[in-house]
PDB file of N, CA and C in Angstrom:
ATOM      1  N   MET G   1    -109.383  86.218 257.860  1.00 42.00           N
ATOM      2  CA  MET G   1    -108.523  85.494 256.954  1.00 42.00           C
ATOM      3  C   MET G   1    -107.587  84.568 257.731  1.00 42.00           C
ATOM      4  N   ARG G   2    -107.207  84.967 258.904  1.00 62.00           N
ATOM      5  CA  ARG G   2    -106.292  84.177 259.720  1.00 62.00           C
ATOM      6  C   ARG G   2    -106.946  82.860 260.142  1.00 62.00           C
ATOM      7  N   ASP G   3    -108.257  82.873 260.293  1.00 69.00           N
ATOM      8  CA  ASP G   3    -108.964  81.680 260.729  1.00 69.00           C
ATOM      9  C   ASP G   3    -108.880  80.562 259.693  1.00 69.00           C
ATOM     10  N   LYS G   4    -108.795  80.881 258.430  1.00 77.00           N
ATOM     11  CA  LYS G   4    -108.753  79.875 257.360  1.00 77.00           C
ATOM     12  C   LYS G   4    -107.337  79.360 257.100  1.00 77.00           C
ATOM     13  N   LYS G   5    -106.321  80.031 257.631  1.00 79.00           N
ATOM     14  CA  LYS G   5    -104.944  79.621 257.363  1.00 79.00           C
ATOM     15  C   LYS G   5    -104.652  78.250 257.964  1.00 79.00           C
ATOM     16  N   TRP G   6    -105.148  77.966 259.140  1.00 77.00           N
ATOM     17  CA  TRP G   6    -104.869  76.671 259.765  1.00 77.00           C
ATOM     18  C   TRP G   6    -105.541  75.541 258.991  1.00 77.00           C
ATOM     19  N   LEU G   7    -106.718  75.794 258.448  1.00 83.00           N
ATOM     20  CA  LEU G   7    -107.414  74.766 257.675  1.00 83.00           C
ATOM     21  C   LEU G   7    -106.680  74.468 256.376  1.00 83.00           C
ATOM     22  N   LYS G   8    -106.213  75.511 255.702  1.00 86.00           N
ATOM     23  CA  LYS G   8    -105.476  75.335 254.455  1.00 86.00           C
ATOM     24  C   LYS G   8    -104.179  74.578 254.698  1.00 86.00           C
ATOM     25  N   SER G   9    -103.434  74.957 255.732  1.00 82.00           N
ATOM     26  CA  SER G   9    -102.182  74.259 256.017  1.00 82.00           C
ATOM     27  C   SER G   9    -102.446  72.819 256.445  1.00 82.00           C
ATOM     28  N   PHE G  10    -103.508  72.590 257.187  1.00 85.00           N
ATOM     29  CA  PHE G  10    -103.857  71.236 257.605  1.00 85.00           C
ATOM     30  C   PHE G  10    -104.156  70.349 256.401  1.00 85.00           C
ATOM     31  N   LEU G  11    -104.972  70.854 255.491  1.00 88.00           N
ATOM     32  CA  LEU G  11    -105.338  70.060 254.319  1.00 88.00           C
ATOM     33  C   LEU G  11    -104.148  69.809 253.401  1.00 88.00           C
ATOM     34  N   LEU G  12    -103.286  70.797 253.214  1.00 89.00           N
ATOM     35  CA  LEU G  12    -102.120  70.613 252.362  1.00 89.00           C
ATOM     36  C   LEU G  12    -101.132  69.606 252.953  1.00 89.00           C
ATOM     37  N   VAL G  13    -100.880  69.714 254.242  1.00 88.00           N
ATOM     38  CA  VAL G  13     -99.972  68.769 254.893  1.00 88.00           C
ATOM     39  C   VAL G  13    -100.561  67.364 254.863  1.00 88.00           C
ATOM     40  N   LEU G  14    -101.833  67.244 255.128  1.00 90.00           N
ATOM     41  CA  LEU G  14    -102.489  65.947 255.118  1.00 90.00           C
ATOM     42  C   LEU G  14    -102.446  65.316 253.728  1.00 90.00           C
ATOM     43  N   LEU G  15    -102.759  66.089 252.710  1.00 92.00           N
ATOM     44  CA  LEU G  15    -102.741  65.588 251.345  1.00 92.00           C
ATOM     45  C   LEU G  15    -101.331  65.160 250.925  1.00 92.00           C
ATOM     46  N   ALA G  16    -100.346  65.972 251.256  1.00 93.00           N
ATOM     47  CA  ALA G  16     -98.971  65.647 250.895  1.00 93.00           C
ATOM     48  C   ALA G  16     -98.511  64.361 251.570  1.00 93.00           C
ATOM     49  N   PHE G  17     -98.810  64.212 252.843  1.00 93.00           N
ATOM     50  CA  PHE G  17     -98.385  63.010 253.558  1.00 93.00           C
ATOM     51  C   PHE G  17     -99.099  61.766 253.044  1.00 93.00           C
ATOM     52  N   ILE G  18    -100.367  61.861 252.763  1.00 93.00           N
ATOM     53  CA  ILE G  18    -101.105  60.698 252.265  1.00 93.00           C
ATOM     54  C   ILE G  18    -100.569  60.277 250.902  1.00 93.00           C
ATOM     55  N   LEU G  19    -100.377  61.226 250.004  1.00 94.00           N
ATOM     56  CA  LEU G  19     -99.881  60.890 248.683  1.00 94.00           C
ATOM     57  C   LEU G  19     -98.467  60.317 248.719  1.00 94.00           C
ATOM     58  N   MET G  20     -97.611  60.889 249.540  1.00 95.00           N
ATOM     59  CA  MET G  20     -96.239  60.384 249.610  1.00 95.00           C
ATOM     60  C   MET G  20     -96.174  59.004 250.265  1.00 95.00           C
ATOM     61  N   MET G  21     -96.979  58.763 251.276  1.00 94.00           N
ATOM     62  CA  MET G  21     -96.989  57.436 251.894  1.00 94.00           C
ATOM     63  C   MET G  21     -97.517  56.393 250.917  1.00 94.00           C
ATOM     64  N   ASP G  22     -98.524  56.743 250.123  1.00 94.00           N
ATOM     65  CA  ASP G  22     -99.025  55.824 249.100  1.00 94.00           C
ATOM     66  C   ASP G  22     -97.958  55.536 248.049  1.00 94.00           C
ATOM     67  N   PHE G  23     -97.264  56.578 247.615  1.00 96.00           N
ATOM     68  CA  PHE G  23     -96.203  56.402 246.631  1.00 96.00           C
ATOM     69  C   PHE G  23     -95.086  55.507 247.172  1.00 96.00           C
ATOM     70  N   ILE G  24     -94.678  55.738 248.401  1.00 95.00           N
ATOM     71  CA  ILE G  24     -93.617  54.934 249.008  1.00 95.00           C
ATOM     72  C   ILE G  24     -94.065  53.482 249.153  1.00 95.00           C
ATOM     73  N   ALA G  25     -95.309  53.267 249.559  1.00 95.00           N
ATOM     74  CA  ALA G  25     -95.820  51.905 249.719  1.00 95.00           C
ATOM     75  C   ALA G  25     -95.898  51.185 248.373  1.00 95.00           C
ATOM     76  N   LEU G  26     -96.368  51.854 247.339  1.00 94.00           N
ATOM     77  CA  LEU G  26     -96.424  51.239 246.017  1.00 94.00           C
ATOM     78  C   LEU G  26     -95.035  50.926 245.476  1.00 94.00           C
ATOM     79  N   PHE G  27     -94.104  51.835 245.683  1.00 96.00           N
ATOM     80  CA  PHE G  27     -92.729  51.614 245.249  1.00 96.00           C
ATOM     81  C   PHE G  27     -92.119  50.417 245.976  1.00 96.00           C
ATOM     82  N   ALA G  28     -92.308  50.351 247.289  1.00 94.00           N
ATOM     83  CA  ALA G  28     -91.771  49.223 248.059  1.00 94.00           C
ATOM     84  C   ALA G  28     -92.422  47.912 247.639  1.00 94.00           C
ATOM     85  N   TYR G  29     -93.716  47.935 247.360  1.00 92.00           N
ATOM     86  CA  TYR G  29     -94.434  46.733 246.911  1.00 92.00           C
ATOM     87  C   TYR G  29     -93.871  46.234 245.577  1.00 92.00           C
ATOM     88  N   LEU G  30     -93.672  47.149 244.638  1.00 91.00           N
ATOM     89  CA  LEU G  30     -93.139  46.754 243.340  1.00 91.00           C
ATOM     90  C   LEU G  30     -91.703  46.268 243.423  1.00 91.00           C
ATOM     91  N   VAL G  31     -90.895  46.912 244.234  1.00 92.00           N
ATOM     92  CA  VAL G  31     -89.509  46.469 244.412  1.00 92.00           C
ATOM     93  C   VAL G  31     -89.472  45.078 245.036  1.00 92.00           C
ATOM     94  N   ALA G  32     -90.326  44.835 246.015  1.00 91.00           N
ATOM     95  CA  ALA G  32     -90.376  43.515 246.640  1.00 91.00           C
ATOM     96  C   ALA G  32     -90.845  42.457 245.646  1.00 91.00           C
ATOM     97  N   ARG G  33     -91.840  42.779 244.834  1.00 90.00           N
ATOM     98  CA  ARG G  33     -92.331  41.828 243.823  1.00 90.00           C
ATOM     99  C   ARG G  33     -91.246  41.523 242.789  1.00 90.00           C
ATOM    100  N   ILE G  34     -90.530  42.537 242.350  1.00 91.00           N
ATOM    101  CA  ILE G  34     -89.453  42.333 241.376  1.00 91.00           C
ATOM    102  C   ILE G  34     -88.325  41.503 241.994  1.00 91.00           C
ATOM    103  N   TYR G  35     -87.984  41.779 243.236  1.00 92.00           N
ATOM    104  CA  TYR G  35     -86.959  40.999 243.937  1.00 92.00           C
ATOM    105  C   TYR G  35     -87.363  39.533 244.031  1.00 92.00           C
ATOM    106  N   VAL G  36     -88.596  39.276 244.428  1.00 91.00           N
ATOM    107  CA  VAL G  36     -89.071  37.897 244.549  1.00 91.00           C
ATOM    108  C   VAL G  36     -89.098  37.215 243.182  1.00 91.00           C
ATOM    109  N   TYR G  37     -89.413  37.969 242.149  1.00 91.00           N
ATOM    110  CA  TYR G  37     -89.441  37.407 240.798  1.00 91.00           C
ATOM    111  C   TYR G  37     -88.054  36.957 240.360  1.00 91.00           C
ATOM    112  N   PHE G  38     -87.044  37.805 240.576  1.00 91.00           N
ATOM    113  CA  PHE G  38     -85.697  37.469 240.119  1.00 91.00           C
ATOM    114  C   PHE G  38     -84.978  36.493 241.037  1.00 91.00           C
ATOM    115  N   VAL G  39     -85.161  36.600 242.334  1.00 92.00           N
ATOM    116  CA  VAL G  39     -84.422  35.754 243.268  1.00 92.00           C
ATOM    117  C   VAL G  39     -85.088  34.398 243.458  1.00 92.00           C
ATOM    118  N   ARG G  40     -86.387  34.380 243.672  1.00 88.00           N
ATOM    119  CA  ARG G  40     -87.106  33.136 243.956  1.00 88.00           C
ATOM    120  C   ARG G  40     -87.770  32.520 242.728  1.00 88.00           C
ATOM    121  N   GLY G  41     -87.914  33.287 241.675  1.00 85.00           N
ATOM    122  CA  GLY G  41     -88.540  32.776 240.477  1.00 85.00           C
ATOM    123  C   GLY G  41     -90.052  32.697 240.559  1.00 85.00           C
ATOM    124  N   VAL G  42     -90.651  33.416 241.507  1.00 85.00           N
ATOM    125  CA  VAL G  42     -92.105  33.435 241.642  1.00 85.00           C
ATOM    126  C   VAL G  42     -92.672  34.346 240.555  1.00 85.00           C
ATOM    127  N   GLU G  43     -93.769  33.924 239.942  1.00 86.00           N
ATOM    128  CA  GLU G  43     -94.380  34.689 238.869  1.00 86.00           C
ATOM    129  C   GLU G  43     -94.771  36.094 239.356  1.00 86.00           C
ATOM    130  N   PHE G  44     -94.529  37.082 238.510  1.00 81.00           N
ATOM    131  CA  PHE G  44     -94.852  38.470 238.853  1.00 81.00           C
ATOM    132  C   PHE G  44     -96.324  38.730 238.570  1.00 81.00           C
ATOM    133  N   CYS G  45     -97.102  38.859 239.609  1.00 82.00           N
ATOM    134  CA  CYS G  45     -98.513  39.193 239.460  1.00 82.00           C
ATOM    135  C   CYS G  45     -98.887  40.169 240.577  1.00 82.00           C
ATOM    136  N   VAL G  46     -99.789  41.056 240.264  1.00 81.00           N
ATOM    137  CA  VAL G  46    -100.236  42.045 241.231  1.00 81.00           C
ATOM    138  C   VAL G  46    -101.576  41.590 241.781  1.00 81.00           C
ATOM    139  N   ASP G  47    -101.613  41.330 243.078  1.00 84.00           N
ATOM    140  CA  ASP G  47    -102.834  40.901 243.742  1.00 84.00           C
ATOM    141  C   ASP G  47    -103.602  42.147 244.190  1.00 84.00           C
ATOM    142  N   LEU G  48    -104.742  42.405 243.570  1.00 88.00           N
ATOM    143  CA  LEU G  48    -105.489  43.634 243.809  1.00 88.00           C
ATOM    144  C   LEU G  48    -105.967  43.796 245.250  1.00 88.00           C
ATOM    145  N   PRO G  49    -106.558  42.776 245.905  1.00 91.00           N
ATOM    146  CA  PRO G  49    -106.961  42.966 247.311  1.00 91.00           C
ATOM    147  C   PRO G  49    -105.773  43.259 248.238  1.00 91.00           C
ATOM    148  N   GLU G  50    -104.644  42.613 247.965  1.00 90.00           N
ATOM    149  CA  GLU G  50    -103.446  42.879 248.768  1.00 90.00           C
ATOM    150  C   GLU G  50    -102.954  44.310 248.529  1.00 90.00           C
ATOM    151  N   LEU G  51    -102.981  44.752 247.294  1.00 90.00           N
ATOM    152  CA  LEU G  51    -102.547  46.107 246.963  1.00 90.00           C
ATOM    153  C   LEU G  51    -103.463  47.153 247.598  1.00 90.00           C
ATOM    154  N   LEU G  52    -104.764  46.901 247.592  1.00 92.00           N
ATOM    155  CA  LEU G  52    -105.696  47.833 248.238  1.00 92.00           C
ATOM    156  C   LEU G  52    -105.485  47.894 249.742  1.00 92.00           C
ATOM    157  N   ARG G  53    -105.173  46.759 250.356  1.00 94.00           N
ATOM    158  CA  ARG G  53    -104.881  46.745 251.792  1.00 94.00           C
ATOM    159  C   ARG G  53    -103.620  47.543 252.099  1.00 94.00           C
ATOM    160  N   ILE G  54    -102.618  47.425 251.249  1.00 92.00           N
ATOM    161  CA  ILE G  54    -101.377  48.184 251.432  1.00 92.00           C
ATOM    162  C   ILE G  54    -101.630  49.680 251.294  1.00 92.00           C
ATOM    163  N   ILE G  55    -102.405  50.072 250.290  1.00 93.00           N
ATOM    164  CA  ILE G  55    -102.715  51.491 250.079  1.00 93.00           C
ATOM    165  C   ILE G  55    -103.539  52.042 251.239  1.00 93.00           C
ATOM    166  N   LYS G  56    -104.481  51.248 251.731  1.00 95.00           N
ATOM    167  CA  LYS G  56    -105.295  51.696 252.864  1.00 95.00           C
ATOM    168  C   LYS G  56    -104.425  51.909 254.112  1.00 95.00           C
ATOM    169  N   GLY G  57    -103.518  50.978 254.367  1.00 94.00           N
ATOM    170  CA  GLY G  57    -102.618  51.121 255.511  1.00 94.00           C
ATOM    171  C   GLY G  57    -101.678  52.304 255.361  1.00 94.00           C
ATOM    172  N   ALA G  58    -101.162  52.507 254.150  1.00 94.00           N
ATOM    173  CA  ALA G  58    -100.272  53.645 253.905  1.00 94.00           C
ATOM    174  C   ALA G  58    -101.020  54.965 254.035  1.00 94.00           C
ATOM    175  N   SER G  59    -102.265  54.990 253.586  1.00 94.00           N
ATOM    176  CA  SER G  59    -103.064  56.214 253.720  1.00 94.00           C
ATOM    177  C   SER G  59    -103.337  56.530 255.187  1.00 94.00           C
ATOM    178  N   PHE G  60    -103.632  55.503 255.975  1.00 95.00           N
ATOM    179  CA  PHE G  60    -103.838  55.723 257.406  1.00 95.00           C
ATOM    180  C   PHE G  60    -102.558  56.224 258.068  1.00 95.00           C
ATOM    181  N   GLY G  61    -101.432  55.635 257.689  1.00 93.00           N
ATOM    182  CA  GLY G  61    -100.149  56.110 258.213  1.00 93.00           C
ATOM    183  C   GLY G  61     -99.869  57.546 257.801  1.00 93.00           C
ATOM    184  N   GLY G  62    -100.245  57.913 256.586  1.00 93.00           N
ATOM    185  CA  GLY G  62    -100.085  59.295 256.130  1.00 93.00           C
ATOM    186  C   GLY G  62    -100.955  60.258 256.909  1.00 93.00           C
ATOM    187  N   VAL G  63    -102.170  59.829 257.254  1.00 93.00           N
ATOM    188  CA  VAL G  63    -103.059  60.676 258.061  1.00 93.00           C
ATOM    189  C   VAL G  63    -102.460  60.889 259.445  1.00 93.00           C
ATOM    190  N   VAL G  64    -101.970  59.823 260.059  1.00 94.00           N
ATOM    191  CA  VAL G  64    -101.387  59.933 261.403  1.00 94.00           C
ATOM    192  C   VAL G  64    -100.154  60.832 261.381  1.00 94.00           C
ATOM    193  N   ALA G  65     -99.260  60.615 260.416  1.00 92.00           N
ATOM    194  CA  ALA G  65     -98.050  61.438 260.329  1.00 92.00           C
ATOM    195  C   ALA G  65     -98.390  62.881 259.975  1.00 92.00           C
ATOM    196  N   GLY G  66     -99.355  63.079 259.085  1.00 90.00           N
ATOM    197  CA  GLY G  66     -99.745  64.432 258.691  1.00 90.00           C
ATOM    198  C   GLY G  66    -100.344  65.221 259.837  1.00 90.00           C
ATOM    199  N   VAL G  67    -101.223  64.585 260.601  1.00 91.00           N
ATOM    200  CA  VAL G  67    -101.827  65.258 261.753  1.00 91.00           C
ATOM    201  C   VAL G  67    -100.759  65.582 262.793  1.00 91.00           C
ATOM    202  N   GLY G  68     -99.833  64.666 263.004  1.00 91.00           N
ATOM    203  CA  GLY G  68     -98.760  64.914 263.966  1.00 91.00           C
ATOM    204  C   GLY G  68     -97.861  66.061 263.554  1.00 91.00           C
ATOM    205  N   CYS G  69     -97.476  66.103 262.289  1.00 89.00           N
ATOM    206  CA  CYS G  69     -96.626  67.197 261.816  1.00 89.00           C
ATOM    207  C   CYS G  69     -97.375  68.524 261.801  1.00 89.00           C
ATOM    208  N   TRP G  70     -98.653  68.489 261.439  1.00 85.00           N
ATOM    209  CA  TRP G  70     -99.438  69.716 261.458  1.00 85.00           C
ATOM    210  C   TRP G  70     -99.576  70.238 262.892  1.00 85.00           C
ATOM    211  N   TYR G  71     -99.780  69.330 263.843  1.00 87.00           N
ATOM    212  CA  TYR G  71     -99.899  69.742 265.241  1.00 87.00           C
ATOM    213  C   TYR G  71     -98.590  70.362 265.730  1.00 87.00           C
ATOM    214  N   ALA G  72     -97.460  69.770 265.356  1.00 88.00           N
ATOM    215  CA  ALA G  72     -96.163  70.342 265.735  1.00 88.00           C
ATOM    216  C   ALA G  72     -95.965  71.715 265.095  1.00 88.00           C
ATOM    217  N   TYR G  73     -96.387  71.851 263.840  1.00 84.00           N
ATOM    218  CA  TYR G  73     -96.283  73.144 263.156  1.00 84.00           C
ATOM    219  C   TYR G  73     -97.172  74.189 263.845  1.00 84.00           C
ATOM    220  N   LEU G  74     -98.394  73.793 264.174  1.00 82.00           N
ATOM    221  CA  LEU G  74     -99.330  74.728 264.806  1.00 82.00           C
ATOM    222  C   LEU G  74     -98.838  75.129 266.191  1.00 82.00           C
ATOM    223  N   LYS G  75     -98.301  74.174 266.922  1.00 84.00           N
ATOM    224  CA  LYS G  75     -97.786  74.468 268.262  1.00 84.00           C
ATOM    225  C   LYS G  75     -96.609  75.431 268.178  1.00 84.00           C
ATOM    226  N   ASN G  76     -95.732  75.252 267.191  1.00 83.00           N
ATOM    227  CA  ASN G  76     -94.590  76.140 267.001  1.00 83.00           C
ATOM    228  C   ASN G  76     -95.041  77.525 266.515  1.00 83.00           C
ATOM    229  N   GLU G  77     -96.088  77.556 265.695  1.00 78.00           N
ATOM    230  CA  GLU G  77     -96.597  78.831 265.168  1.00 78.00           C
ATOM    231  C   GLU G  77     -97.201  79.690 266.286  1.00 78.00           C
ATOM    232  N   ARG G  78     -97.872  79.054 267.215  1.00 76.00           N
ATOM    233  CA  ARG G  78     -98.547  79.808 268.290  1.00 76.00           C
ATOM    234  C   ARG G  78     -97.600  80.247 269.406  1.00 76.00           C
ATOM    235  N   SER G  79     -96.440  79.597 269.515  1.00 74.00           N
ATOM    236  CA  SER G  79     -95.536  79.970 270.615  1.00 74.00           C
ATOM    237  C   SER G  79     -94.601  81.091 270.227  1.00 74.00           C
TER     238      SER G  79
END
């Protein structure tokens, strides 16, 4: 049973980081679009390829941060 604990914690940490990074990226994207709409008067439109690129980058950042935090957790657990 102990052998599966690291896999479960890895997947949960990875999933949490990916979802939160996506949420933060989408929130920042919308805030920036709203700011540009009110300050510059640029029409509010959501560019789908740009949004997908942002989500892909945020997901990659979530994977990197999740693996790093999981590694720190595992290193602390074993010591």
